[in-house]
Amino acid sequence: MPIQINKGVLGKEFPPFAVTVERGKIKEFARAIGDLNPLYLDDRVGAASEWGDLIAPPTFAITFRDEGADTNALLRELGTDISRVLHGEQEFELHRPIRPGETFLCRSRVLDVYERTGKSGPMAFVVRETAVTDKANEIVATARHITVVRL
Amino acid sequence: MKYARVYAEDVKVGDELPPLAKGPIQQIQLTRYAGASGDFNPIHQDDEFAKAAGMGGVFAHGMLSMGFVAQALTDWAGAGRVRKIGVRFAALVRLEDTVTCRGRVLATSSKDDLHLVELEIWAENGKGEKVVTGKATVALPSRE
């Protein structure tokens, strides 16, 4: 019996949240991927680079989350739970590299909710966008995330 | 010459990235990626949970495979050069799978000092099945 997804989440805006990029988290993230690029790991190489410090790998913004928020709240609001969701697609637009010590503001909203039937049955797609801005209110990154819910 | 610098003038449509072979995927890497990324979905850690969810067992975070593809890109273009990267997670990556990341130049453009290269990017498992497909744009320096 397929579940029903709550399409009322379309257009939902989440409370903005701030993140501060920790030097050690950049290194931990790069090492977890097994990407040992010295620009991610070696402080001296970073300092001598055109960016003046370490930079984060291209997918690092996936770590930006609202630590104070209940991560399962959106899933509950959708009418599902974590055992039914898959990561369908992910995109990052990167306007400049991310460096340690920077504080950003993240604003997320639900851009689209739609249903399709694939090989493995009916599925709902929830498209979220997160805009990451710096203290000068310049856009640093835009992340688009498609969650697939197996109905 | 792992981090040799590539210049805009050196790139033409059809050029391929040096393939990057990652894996075989081990559980410890998924646990480590969970900690590093903050994605603690038990479907990547707990085989019983993953089976009960109908997924047939643990599989890797899509974002780990995307990280591999991004590495193939930055190994070639340089860290800090990626302007856009977007992927679809086409198939699950399982424990013991190898993931080979590839890419091919689709288009190049230059306007003033901005030299952009658009690529198709993908990753294959050991059977040659695509597990990630997508596109990326990198900004390269000029020799001038």
XYZ file of C-alpha atoms in Angstrom:
295
model
C 0.000 0.000 0.000
C 1.808 3.151 -1.163
C 2.063 6.015 1.283
C 0.764 9.489 0.507
C 3.219 12.342 0.485
C 2.202 15.715 1.906
C 2.639 18.115 -0.992
C 1.883 20.989 1.358
C 5.625 21.279 2.016
C 6.027 22.896 -1.421
C 7.387 26.415 -0.930
C 8.233 25.816 2.722
C 11.090 27.999 3.941
C 13.203 26.752 6.812
C 14.512 29.083 9.519
C 17.904 30.488 8.391
C 20.881 29.057 10.247
C 24.513 30.073 10.618
C 27.531 27.800 10.183
C 31.171 28.478 10.976
C 33.668 26.455 8.946
C 36.147 24.625 11.140
C 39.643 23.917 9.838
C 39.627 20.402 11.213
C 36.255 19.610 9.598
C 37.614 20.495 6.156
C 40.515 18.098 6.684
C 38.298 15.371 8.148
C 35.904 15.669 5.200
C 38.692 15.479 2.589
C 40.267 12.481 4.335
C 36.911 10.681 4.579
C 36.643 10.902 0.781
C 40.287 9.855 0.483
C 41.100 13.100 -1.329
C 44.528 14.081 -0.054
C 44.888 17.281 -2.066
C 47.336 19.466 -0.077
C 45.116 22.522 -0.619
C 42.558 20.800 1.645
C 45.009 19.374 4.194
C 48.283 21.277 4.421
C 48.037 24.644 6.200
C 51.326 25.864 4.710
C 50.318 24.980 1.159
C 47.005 26.764 1.777
C 48.719 29.871 3.178
C 50.993 30.073 0.138
C 48.089 29.597 -2.311
C 46.127 32.253 -4.140
C 43.408 31.875 -1.470
C 45.729 32.495 1.455
C 44.463 29.502 3.402
C 43.128 25.976 3.058
C 40.005 25.623 0.955
C 37.199 23.083 1.195
C 36.465 20.355 -1.387
C 33.618 21.133 -3.850
C 31.009 19.055 -2.001
C 31.818 20.375 1.490
C 28.650 22.495 1.726
C 26.706 19.226 2.228
C 27.968 19.398 5.842
C 26.092 22.682 6.441
C 23.129 21.783 8.584
C 21.030 23.406 11.255
C 22.414 21.681 14.343
C 19.535 22.991 16.449
C 16.856 21.562 14.177
C 15.203 18.151 14.316
C 16.583 16.501 11.162
C 13.581 14.195 10.886
C 11.029 17.019 11.064
C 10.816 17.481 7.275
C 10.430 13.729 6.763
C 7.611 13.628 9.321
C 5.976 16.623 7.700
C 6.218 14.838 4.347
C 4.578 11.807 5.928
C 7.554 9.461 5.629
C 10.643 8.334 7.520
C 14.335 7.847 6.868
C 14.009 4.198 5.810
C 12.107 5.267 2.652
C 14.346 8.065 1.425
C 17.211 8.034 -1.045
C 19.415 10.810 -2.334
C 18.368 11.266 -5.950
C 20.382 14.188 -7.218
C 22.722 16.866 -5.898
C 24.104 20.034 -7.414
C 26.394 22.776 -6.158
C 26.990 26.127 -7.752
C 30.189 27.467 -6.242
C 30.896 31.154 -6.529
C 34.185 31.034 -4.652
C 36.098 28.577 -2.455
C 35.168 28.137 1.231
C 37.910 28.736 3.801
C 38.325 27.904 7.502
C 36.941 30.352 10.033
C 34.297 31.791 7.751
C 30.755 32.162 9.016
C 27.915 31.766 6.553
C 24.166 32.078 6.649
C 22.197 29.213 5.060
C 18.638 29.602 3.829
C 16.760 26.491 2.651
C 13.412 26.104 0.979
C 11.418 23.424 -0.798
C 11.394 24.309 -4.506
C 9.343 21.450 -5.890
C 7.535 18.244 -4.984
C 6.468 15.810 -7.698
C 5.657 12.138 -8.166
C 6.814 9.684 -10.807
C 6.645 5.961 -11.251
C 9.996 4.334 -11.951
C 11.273 0.782 -12.390
C 11.008 0.170 -8.652
C 7.518 1.652 -8.257
C 5.957 5.009 -7.337
C 8.290 7.650 -5.962
C 8.057 11.263 -4.795
C 10.814 13.780 -5.472
C 11.407 16.638 -3.072
C 13.657 19.414 -4.391
C 15.329 21.634 -1.803
C 17.610 24.582 -2.406
C 20.021 26.051 0.111
C 21.595 29.460 -0.507
C 24.856 30.067 1.369
C 25.837 33.708 1.865
C 28.812 35.313 3.604
C 28.970 38.212 6.058
C 28.982 40.713 3.189
C 25.722 39.026 2.061
C 27.459 37.789 -1.106
C 26.340 34.412 -2.418
C 29.052 31.786 -1.841
C 27.271 28.601 -2.881
C 23.877 27.319 -3.917
C 23.063 23.686 -3.221
C 20.168 21.810 -4.817
C 19.215 18.532 -3.266
C 16.668 16.033 -4.578
C 15.363 13.545 -2.046
C 13.536 10.510 -3.422
C 10.807 8.991 -1.261
C 9.813 5.416 -2.076
C 6.025 5.508 -1.779
C 52.534 15.029 -11.767
C 49.321 14.358 -9.896
C 48.454 18.033 -9.459
C 49.858 19.339 -12.760
C 48.210 22.604 -13.690
C 45.972 22.628 -16.727
C 45.473 25.884 -18.647
C 42.438 26.927 -20.657
C 44.463 26.905 -23.866
C 45.358 23.230 -23.410
C 41.769 21.976 -23.294
C 39.624 20.928 -26.241
C 36.217 19.349 -26.668
C 36.400 15.572 -26.333
C 39.388 15.575 -23.967
C 39.000 13.014 -21.191
C 39.930 13.336 -17.543
C 42.479 10.866 -16.237
C 40.273 8.132 -14.691
C 40.305 8.037 -10.883
C 39.826 4.591 -9.301
C 38.422 4.584 -5.751
C 37.574 1.770 -3.401
C 36.931 -1.089 -2.882
C 34.366 0.482 -0.541
C 34.810 -0.585 3.074
C 32.338 -0.143 5.925
C 34.891 1.931 7.837
C 34.935 4.506 5.038
C 31.136 4.856 5.228
C 31.364 5.280 8.989
C 34.089 7.850 8.545
C 32.107 9.699 5.871
C 29.067 9.711 8.156
C 31.099 11.439 10.851
C 32.716 13.888 8.457
C 29.500 14.806 6.658
C 27.017 14.548 9.527
C 24.843 12.067 7.580
C 24.192 9.313 10.093
C 21.417 7.557 8.177
C 21.669 3.977 9.500
C 21.000 2.668 5.981
C 24.745 3.235 5.355
C 25.870 1.608 8.622
C 23.457 -1.054 9.782
C 22.946 -4.021 7.473
C 19.824 -5.212 9.314
C 18.247 -1.760 9.083
C 19.088 -1.526 5.369
C 17.600 -4.983 4.722
C 14.440 -4.154 6.688
C 14.126 -0.990 4.588
C 14.082 -3.172 1.471
C 17.497 -2.067 0.239
C 19.118 -5.491 0.409
C 21.892 -4.298 2.716
C 24.191 -1.383 3.403
C 25.178 0.915 0.554
C 27.419 3.978 0.276
C 26.297 7.572 0.717
C 25.635 9.076 -2.698
C 27.607 12.069 -1.484
C 30.701 9.905 -1.026
C 30.567 8.932 -4.711
C 29.977 12.581 -5.606
C 33.059 13.417 -3.562
C 35.023 10.867 -5.619
C 33.820 12.420 -8.886
C 34.683 15.883 -7.570
C 38.168 14.585 -6.753
C 38.629 13.344 -10.328
C 37.685 16.835 -11.446
C 39.985 18.721 -9.054
C 42.906 16.311 -9.577
C 42.761 17.519 -13.177
C 41.507 21.129 -12.996
C 42.954 22.038 -9.600
C 41.286 22.532 -6.216
C 39.163 25.673 -6.093
C 38.413 25.650 -9.840
C 34.996 23.981 -9.758
C 32.146 26.419 -10.436
C 29.339 23.928 -10.755
C 28.918 20.219 -10.185
C 25.634 18.374 -10.446
C 24.997 14.651 -10.378
C 22.267 12.034 -10.381
C 22.773 8.935 -8.271
C 21.966 6.325 -10.882
C 22.692 3.107 -8.986
C 23.689 2.050 -5.492
C 27.343 1.574 -4.569
C 27.791 -1.479 -2.356
C 30.511 -2.657 0.003
C 33.502 -4.034 -1.942
C 32.489 -2.128 -5.090
C 35.155 -0.171 -6.897
C 34.176 3.252 -8.236
C 36.009 4.607 -11.272
C 35.409 8.285 -11.967
C 35.629 9.674 -15.465
C 34.877 12.836 -17.379
C 34.911 14.310 -20.855
C 35.007 17.915 -22.071
C 31.727 18.972 -23.692
C 32.384 22.650 -24.362
C 34.817 25.482 -23.720
C 34.158 29.202 -23.612
C 36.162 32.330 -22.889
C 34.892 35.765 -22.016
C 37.323 38.415 -20.811
C 39.404 36.705 -18.125
C 36.940 33.910 -17.460
C 37.745 30.600 -19.171
C 35.073 27.979 -18.559
C 35.117 24.285 -19.396
C 31.941 22.226 -19.265
C 32.303 18.491 -18.770
C 30.175 15.419 -18.510
C 31.231 13.426 -15.485
C 30.356 9.957 -14.341
C 31.417 7.058 -12.164
C 31.238 3.340 -12.905
C 31.282 0.304 -10.663
C 33.443 -2.753 -11.345
C 30.861 -4.118 -13.828
C 31.033 -0.924 -15.873
C 27.562 0.204 -14.733
C 27.160 3.935 -14.218
C 26.502 4.717 -10.557
C 26.787 8.513 -10.887
C 26.132 10.686 -13.942
C 26.309 14.441 -14.201
C 27.857 17.631 -15.439
C 30.389 20.093 -14.136
C 31.850 23.464 -15.012
C 35.380 24.500 -14.077
C 37.107 27.867 -14.484
C 40.692 27.494 -15.677
C 43.581 29.954 -15.664
C 45.032 31.225 -18.921
C 48.678 31.031 -19.969
C 48.531 34.716 -20.879
